[in-house]
């Protein structure tokens, strides 16, 4: 009888121990019911990892995680990354993710912005690397040359889109991903259209950057593209106001005055013929495709409409354009826009 009681007690004890082990190490580690993300960066050590887990963990969950970590080599080999923790994940599951660097990817949008420093700032907000690290990489002449660009044409590498990547992606890997996306974007069809226009992809993108700056109306962009393409083919100065803003690095200008047209910069298309040395912004996909699918017309001049609709009056002759410009100037004066 004594032996039987001992066996029963032993079995109960084993079940209790198994239950406790399961409860501590395999039941959900989180204190809440929503998934959480833990970001482990290059400066983290074992204690800072604990500090990041504690606010989102239950008492038994963080206790179990610390127990596992103390009895393994995790503290000596901490992988950076963005780790997804679901409510069902126990301490052992979370430990395996962090220990083996099994991070989750995220979606990062490369925006259509005016300058590379703004690009670096916008992208780095979602990544482990800081904006300076990324900016130095995308403006490094050797790295630019590696992908077939100069510092001036480097904006051509970036196609504004949303990409899947890892939070701890390096600058080099980021550039490789952008190069792969650019290669995929330039399909045979797009390359043929550029070739038929007598333009390289970089020239198409540069022209698209001007088109994007001239109008936010996607429906109007092919018209604007056709106008500037007409001027290019005729050897006329593009005389694009946005290039003056870029040359002056003053993107807040609402009016371009005559004295501004003489700024000495290769980006000033009032002084220098042809396209600028590179894009004056990272153009949108709509802008690029507007150039490749430009409207074939006879217009050579354009001026913003006096109703401030964001669209333009187009003209074939200078006299027509002068009349349109006068109407717009009067509208600006009436609104006291300087």
Tab-separated table of C-alpha atoms in Angstrom:
chain	number	residue	atom	x	y	z
A	1	UNK	CA	0.000	0.000	0.000
A	2	UNK	CA	2.828	2.358	0.955
A	3	UNK	CA	4.555	1.578	-2.297
A	4	UNK	CA	1.328	2.292	-4.225
A	5	UNK	CA	0.858	5.645	-2.470
A	6	UNK	CA	4.455	6.548	-3.260
A	7	UNK	CA	3.974	5.779	-6.944
A	8	UNK	CA	0.774	7.814	-7.075
A	9	UNK	CA	2.491	10.707	-5.298
A	10	UNK	CA	5.419	10.459	-7.700
A	11	UNK	CA	3.119	10.493	-10.712
A	12	UNK	CA	1.249	13.499	-9.329
A	13	UNK	CA	4.547	15.220	-8.639
A	14	UNK	CA	5.732	14.568	-12.173
A	15	UNK	CA	2.489	15.941	-13.583
A	16	UNK	CA	2.828	19.033	-11.385
A	17	UNK	CA	6.399	19.584	-12.527
A	18	UNK	CA	5.490	19.024	-16.171
A	19	UNK	CA	2.562	21.386	-15.756
A	20	UNK	CA	4.749	24.078	-14.209
A	21	UNK	CA	7.380	23.656	-16.904
A	22	UNK	CA	4.742	23.879	-19.603
A	23	UNK	CA	3.121	26.906	-17.929
A	24	UNK	CA	6.372	28.829	-17.548
A	25	UNK	CA	8.101	27.962	-20.790
A	26	UNK	CA	5.405	27.137	-23.331
A	27	UNK	CA	2.268	29.152	-22.590
A	28	UNK	CA	1.912	32.663	-23.970
A	29	UNK	CA	4.637	34.993	-22.778
A	30	UNK	CA	2.824	38.266	-23.462
A	31	UNK	CA	0.756	40.069	-20.872
A	32	UNK	CA	-1.802	41.195	-23.472
A	33	UNK	CA	-3.794	39.726	-26.315
A	34	UNK	CA	-2.176	41.606	-29.213
A	35	UNK	CA	1.032	40.758	-31.036
A	36	UNK	CA	4.049	42.857	-30.158
A	37	UNK	CA	7.347	43.685	-31.842
A	38	UNK	CA	10.714	43.805	-30.140
A	39	UNK	CA	13.521	45.711	-31.855
A	40	UNK	CA	17.009	44.515	-30.969
A	41	UNK	CA	19.711	46.841	-32.225
A	42	UNK	CA	23.488	46.721	-32.355
A	43	UNK	CA	23.902	48.395	-28.952
A	44	UNK	CA	21.755	45.907	-27.079
A	45	UNK	CA	23.141	43.477	-24.522
A	46	UNK	CA	21.298	40.827	-22.547
A	47	UNK	CA	20.075	43.313	-19.944
A	48	UNK	CA	18.677	45.749	-22.489
A	49	UNK	CA	16.898	42.871	-24.234
A	50	UNK	CA	15.305	42.028	-20.891
A	51	UNK	CA	14.281	45.675	-20.511
A	52	UNK	CA	12.563	45.619	-23.896
A	53	UNK	CA	10.698	42.384	-23.121
A	54	UNK	CA	9.581	43.165	-19.575
A	55	UNK	CA	6.945	45.847	-20.383
A	56	UNK	CA	5.077	43.500	-22.720
A	57	UNK	CA	5.573	40.230	-20.838
A	58	UNK	CA	3.743	38.461	-18.041
A	59	UNK	CA	5.697	37.795	-14.873
A	60	UNK	CA	5.986	34.076	-15.539
A	61	UNK	CA	6.926	34.750	-19.181
A	62	UNK	CA	9.861	37.065	-18.526
A	63	UNK	CA	11.008	34.870	-15.632
A	64	UNK	CA	11.105	31.844	-17.923
A	65	UNK	CA	12.890	33.755	-20.678
A	66	UNK	CA	15.576	34.958	-18.269
A	67	UNK	CA	15.996	31.424	-16.936
A	68	UNK	CA	16.600	30.051	-20.434
A	69	UNK	CA	18.907	32.914	-21.398
A	70	UNK	CA	21.019	32.569	-18.241
A	71	UNK	CA	21.670	28.906	-18.948
A	72	UNK	CA	22.584	29.354	-22.610
A	73	UNK	CA	25.026	31.454	-24.630
A	74	UNK	CA	22.364	33.907	-25.869
A	75	UNK	CA	24.059	36.852	-24.174
A	76	UNK	CA	27.226	36.194	-26.177
A	77	UNK	CA	25.500	36.045	-29.569
A	78	UNK	CA	22.683	38.592	-29.760
A	79	UNK	CA	21.240	39.074	-33.236
A	80	UNK	CA	19.791	42.406	-34.231
A	81	UNK	CA	16.348	42.487	-35.780
A	82	UNK	CA	12.642	43.144	-35.536
A	83	UNK	CA	10.995	40.214	-33.802
A	84	UNK	CA	7.282	39.498	-33.898
A	85	UNK	CA	5.845	38.013	-30.717
A	86	UNK	CA	2.341	36.606	-30.875
A	87	UNK	CA	0.154	36.011	-27.796
A	88	UNK	CA	0.481	32.238	-28.282
A	89	UNK	CA	4.299	32.342	-28.280
A	90	UNK	CA	5.778	30.971	-25.082
A	91	UNK	CA	9.103	32.010	-23.568
A	92	UNK	CA	10.937	29.145	-25.267
A	93	UNK	CA	9.481	30.078	-28.669
A	94	UNK	CA	10.471	33.712	-28.185
A	95	UNK	CA	13.925	32.658	-27.075
A	96	UNK	CA	14.404	30.563	-30.227
A	97	UNK	CA	13.384	33.503	-32.421
A	98	UNK	CA	15.838	35.884	-30.790
A	99	UNK	CA	18.587	33.319	-30.387
A	100	UNK	CA	18.465	32.268	-34.056
A	101	UNK	CA	17.793	35.724	-35.504
A	102	UNK	CA	14.390	34.676	-36.872
A	103	UNK	CA	13.141	38.212	-37.358
A	104	UNK	CA	10.046	39.384	-39.205
A	105	UNK	CA	10.186	41.565	-42.291
A	106	UNK	CA	8.378	44.876	-42.661
A	107	UNK	CA	7.143	47.049	-45.497
A	108	UNK	CA	9.141	50.195	-46.229
A	109	UNK	CA	7.993	52.845	-48.673
A	110	UNK	CA	10.550	54.636	-50.818
A	111	UNK	CA	8.866	58.010	-51.333
A	112	UNK	CA	8.968	60.474	-54.192
A	113	UNK	CA	10.979	63.263	-52.578
A	114	UNK	CA	13.115	66.129	-53.839
A	115	UNK	CA	16.543	65.292	-52.445
A	116	UNK	CA	18.575	62.280	-51.400
A	117	UNK	CA	18.916	63.530	-47.827
A	118	UNK	CA	15.119	63.610	-47.580
A	119	UNK	CA	15.006	60.087	-48.983
A	120	UNK	CA	17.493	58.896	-46.375
A	121	UNK	CA	15.509	60.578	-43.621
A	122	UNK	CA	12.173	59.120	-44.719
A	123	UNK	CA	13.451	55.570	-45.200
A	124	UNK	CA	15.642	55.397	-42.098
A	125	UNK	CA	12.652	56.160	-39.854
A	126	UNK	CA	11.575	52.580	-40.453
A	127	UNK	CA	15.003	50.918	-40.280
A	128	UNK	CA	17.756	50.290	-37.765
A	129	UNK	CA	20.351	52.341	-39.627
A	130	UNK	CA	20.297	56.089	-39.139
A	131	UNK	CA	19.734	58.640	-41.880
A	132	UNK	CA	23.379	59.751	-41.997
A	133	UNK	CA	24.599	56.202	-42.641
A	134	UNK	CA	22.138	55.778	-45.481
A	135	UNK	CA	22.785	59.227	-46.919
A	136	UNK	CA	26.544	58.657	-46.955
A	137	UNK	CA	26.012	55.378	-48.790
A	138	UNK	CA	23.732	56.772	-51.497
A	139	UNK	CA	26.004	59.764	-52.102
A	140	UNK	CA	29.257	57.814	-52.126
A	141	UNK	CA	30.731	58.179	-55.608
A	142	UNK	CA	32.134	54.634	-55.631
A	143	UNK	CA	28.805	53.102	-54.679
A	144	UNK	CA	27.022	55.247	-57.253
A	145	UNK	CA	29.461	54.087	-59.932
A	146	UNK	CA	28.920	50.466	-58.906
A	147	UNK	CA	25.322	50.761	-60.069
A	148	UNK	CA	26.125	52.819	-63.142
A	149	UNK	CA	25.296	56.274	-61.793
A	150	UNK	CA	26.939	59.498	-60.746
A	151	UNK	CA	25.971	61.343	-57.583
A	152	UNK	CA	23.787	63.578	-59.792
A	153	UNK	CA	21.972	60.660	-61.438
A	154	UNK	CA	21.804	58.442	-58.339
A	155	UNK	CA	18.126	59.375	-57.730
A	156	UNK	CA	17.391	57.342	-60.885
A	157	UNK	CA	18.104	54.171	-58.913
A	158	UNK	CA	15.058	54.592	-56.692
A	159	UNK	CA	11.591	53.615	-57.877
A	160	UNK	CA	8.971	54.967	-55.447
A	161	UNK	CA	7.189	51.888	-54.209
A	162	UNK	CA	6.655	49.855	-51.050
A	163	UNK	CA	9.211	47.114	-50.471
A	164	UNK	CA	9.525	44.192	-48.092
A	165	UNK	CA	12.795	44.169	-46.200
A	166	UNK	CA	14.308	43.505	-42.805
A	167	UNK	CA	14.549	46.225	-40.178
A	168	UNK	CA	18.291	45.668	-39.762
A	169	UNK	CA	19.034	45.776	-43.499
A	170	UNK	CA	22.478	47.224	-44.229
A	171	UNK	CA	23.009	50.189	-46.536
A	172	UNK	CA	24.693	47.928	-49.092
A	173	UNK	CA	21.863	45.413	-49.025
A	174	UNK	CA	19.334	48.240	-49.300
A	175	UNK	CA	21.053	49.498	-52.447
A	176	UNK	CA	21.148	45.989	-53.901
A	177	UNK	CA	17.418	45.708	-53.325
A	178	UNK	CA	16.799	49.071	-54.986
A	179	UNK	CA	18.933	48.044	-57.963
A	180	UNK	CA	16.950	44.821	-58.355
A	181	UNK	CA	13.676	46.759	-58.180
A	182	UNK	CA	14.905	49.257	-60.776
A	183	UNK	CA	15.945	46.449	-63.112
A	184	UNK	CA	12.522	44.839	-62.741
A	185	UNK	CA	10.770	48.172	-63.342
A	186	UNK	CA	12.584	48.783	-66.613
A	187	UNK	CA	10.823	46.118	-68.611
A	188	UNK	CA	11.566	45.544	-72.277
A	189	UNK	CA	8.457	47.558	-73.111
A	190	UNK	CA	9.556	50.581	-71.093
A	191	UNK	CA	13.106	50.384	-72.450
A	192	UNK	CA	11.810	50.252	-76.017
A	193	UNK	CA	9.643	53.325	-75.472
A	194	UNK	CA	12.641	55.218	-74.101
A	195	UNK	CA	14.763	54.082	-77.045
A	196	UNK	CA	12.099	55.197	-79.510
A	197	UNK	CA	12.209	58.639	-77.883
A	198	UNK	CA	15.985	58.758	-78.208
A	199	UNK	CA	16.337	58.908	-74.427
A	200	UNK	CA	18.122	56.741	-71.896
A	201	UNK	CA	16.231	55.535	-68.803
A	202	UNK	CA	18.154	58.122	-66.768
A	203	UNK	CA	17.051	60.881	-69.137
A	204	UNK	CA	13.450	59.668	-68.967
A	205	UNK	CA	13.582	59.811	-65.175
A	206	UNK	CA	15.176	63.268	-65.236
A	207	UNK	CA	12.431	64.551	-67.518
A	208	UNK	CA	9.822	62.830	-65.329
A	209	UNK	CA	11.168	64.655	-62.296
A	210	UNK	CA	10.431	67.976	-64.009
A	211	UNK	CA	6.972	66.797	-65.032
A	212	UNK	CA	6.195	65.745	-61.459
A	213	UNK	CA	7.285	69.135	-60.172
A	214	UNK	CA	5.156	70.944	-62.730
A	215	UNK	CA	1.888	69.169	-61.965
A	216	UNK	CA	0.396	66.915	-59.322
A	217	UNK	CA	-2.400	65.959	-61.703
A	218	UNK	CA	-1.577	62.506	-63.064
A	219	UNK	CA	-4.012	62.949	-65.960
A	220	UNK	CA	-2.161	66.076	-67.096
A	221	UNK	CA	1.360	64.672	-66.830
A	222	UNK	CA	1.474	63.105	-70.339
A	223	UNK	CA	0.533	66.529	-71.770
A	224	UNK	CA	3.288	68.264	-69.822
A	225	UNK	CA	5.750	65.532	-70.814
A	226	UNK	CA	4.840	66.041	-74.476
A	227	UNK	CA	5.492	69.760	-74.177
A	228	UNK	CA	8.981	69.374	-72.743
A	229	UNK	CA	9.772	66.612	-75.195
A	230	UNK	CA	8.809	69.004	-78.015
A	231	UNK	CA	11.242	71.583	-76.660
A	232	UNK	CA	13.998	68.992	-76.344
A	233	UNK	CA	13.551	67.830	-79.925
A	234	UNK	CA	13.652	71.407	-81.213
A	235	UNK	CA	16.764	72.261	-79.243
A	236	UNK	CA	14.895	74.899	-77.239
A	237	UNK	CA	15.716	75.758	-73.637
A	238	UNK	CA	13.351	73.832	-71.389
A	239	UNK	CA	12.810	76.912	-69.219
A	240	UNK	CA	11.229	74.865	-66.453
A	241	UNK	CA	10.562	76.876	-63.306
A	242	UNK	CA	11.076	73.878	-60.963
A	243	UNK	CA	14.679	73.620	-62.109
A	244	UNK	CA	15.243	77.180	-60.876
A	245	UNK	CA	13.859	76.230	-57.472
A	246	UNK	CA	16.179	73.241	-57.406
A	247	UNK	CA	19.166	75.327	-58.469
A	248	UNK	CA	18.443	77.812	-55.680
A	249	UNK	CA	17.626	75.014	-53.205
A	250	UNK	CA	14.525	76.975	-52.259
A	251	UNK	CA	11.571	74.632	-52.692
A	252	UNK	CA	9.162	76.968	-50.958
A	253	UNK	CA	9.160	79.515	-53.754
A	254	UNK	CA	5.653	80.240	-55.011
A	255	UNK	CA	6.689	82.693	-57.701
A	256	UNK	CA	9.709	82.748	-59.970
A	257	UNK	CA	10.890	86.280	-60.741
A	258	UNK	CA	13.000	87.386	-63.671
A	259	UNK	CA	16.096	88.032	-61.557
A	260	UNK	CA	16.044	84.391	-60.402
A	261	UNK	CA	16.364	83.056	-63.942
A	262	UNK	CA	20.042	83.931	-64.121
A	263	UNK	CA	21.189	81.726	-61.235
A	264	UNK	CA	24.331	79.997	-62.468
A	265	UNK	CA	23.682	76.292	-62.050
A	266	UNK	CA	23.694	73.421	-64.551
A	267	UNK	CA	20.231	72.644	-63.191
A	268	UNK	CA	18.878	76.007	-64.365
A	269	UNK	CA	17.180	75.195	-67.664
A	270	UNK	CA	16.711	78.888	-68.389
A	271	UNK	CA	20.500	79.174	-68.835
A	272	UNK	CA	21.632	75.741	-69.921
A	273	UNK	CA	20.156	73.727	-72.822
A	274	UNK	CA	18.925	70.178	-72.596
A	275	UNK	CA	18.124	68.231	-69.485
A	276	UNK	CA	19.722	68.946	-66.101
A	277	UNK	CA	22.629	66.730	-64.943
A	278	UNK	CA	20.160	64.548	-63.067
A	279	UNK	CA	16.645	64.413	-61.634
A	280	UNK	CA	15.407	67.324	-59.550
A	281	UNK	CA	13.447	64.847	-57.445
A	282	UNK	CA	12.783	61.132	-57.297
A	283	UNK	CA	9.846	61.043	-59.685
A	284	UNK	CA	6.700	59.030	-59.236
A	285	UNK	CA	5.949	55.965	-61.336
A	286	UNK	CA	3.078	57.982	-62.826
A	287	UNK	CA	5.570	60.657	-63.844
A	288	UNK	CA	7.937	58.183	-65.462
A	289	UNK	CA	5.156	56.465	-67.366
A	290	UNK	CA	3.777	59.857	-68.401
A	291	UNK	CA	7.052	60.583	-70.182
A	292	UNK	CA	7.129	57.170	-71.815
A	293	UNK	CA	3.502	57.644	-72.913
A	294	UNK	CA	3.636	61.360	-73.636
A	295	UNK	CA	0.862	63.042	-75.611
A	296	UNK	CA	2.050	63.942	-79.106
A	297	UNK	CA	0.930	67.564	-79.648
A	298	UNK	CA	2.286	70.904	-80.906
A	299	UNK	CA	2.368	72.842	-77.632
A	300	UNK	CA	5.613	74.552	-76.623
A	301	UNK	CA	4.496	76.710	-73.698
A	302	UNK	CA	2.524	76.224	-70.513
A	303	UNK	CA	1.410	78.347	-67.614
A	304	UNK	CA	-0.541	77.524	-64.484
A	305	UNK	CA	-4.210	78.315	-64.814
A	306	UNK	CA	-5.433	81.463	-63.121
A	307	UNK	CA	-8.146	79.482	-61.300
A	308	UNK	CA	-5.464	77.717	-59.200
A	309	UNK	CA	-6.902	74.333	-60.146
A	310	UNK	CA	-3.414	72.860	-60.352
A	311	UNK	CA	-3.711	72.423	-64.108
A	312	UNK	CA	-2.234	74.459	-66.957
A	313	UNK	CA	-3.041	76.525	-70.009
A	314	UNK	CA	-1.031	75.269	-72.988
A	315	UNK	CA	0.054	77.410	-75.916
A	316	UNK	CA	1.667	76.904	-79.312
A	317	UNK	CA	3.001	80.450	-79.704
A	318	UNK	CA	4.841	82.857	-77.444
A	319	UNK	CA	2.110	85.466	-77.820
A	320	UNK	CA	-0.524	83.008	-76.595
A	321	UNK	CA	1.719	82.060	-73.707
A	322	UNK	CA	2.343	85.693	-72.775
A	323	UNK	CA	-1.406	86.267	-72.536
A	324	UNK	CA	-1.813	83.195	-70.327
A	325	UNK	CA	1.101	84.252	-68.124
A	326	UNK	CA	-0.411	87.722	-67.690
A	327	UNK	CA	-3.697	86.228	-66.465
A	328	UNK	CA	-1.881	84.028	-63.971
A	329	UNK	CA	0.306	86.877	-62.733
A	330	UNK	CA	-2.757	89.032	-62.143
A	331	UNK	CA	-4.369	86.200	-60.168
A	332	UNK	CA	-1.266	85.913	-57.997
A	333	UNK	CA	-1.264	89.650	-57.353
A	334	UNK	CA	-4.958	89.609	-56.432
A	335	UNK	CA	-4.220	86.930	-53.823
A	336	UNK	CA	-1.116	88.779	-52.654
A	337	UNK	CA	1.071	85.770	-53.389
A	338	UNK	CA	4.703	86.864	-53.522
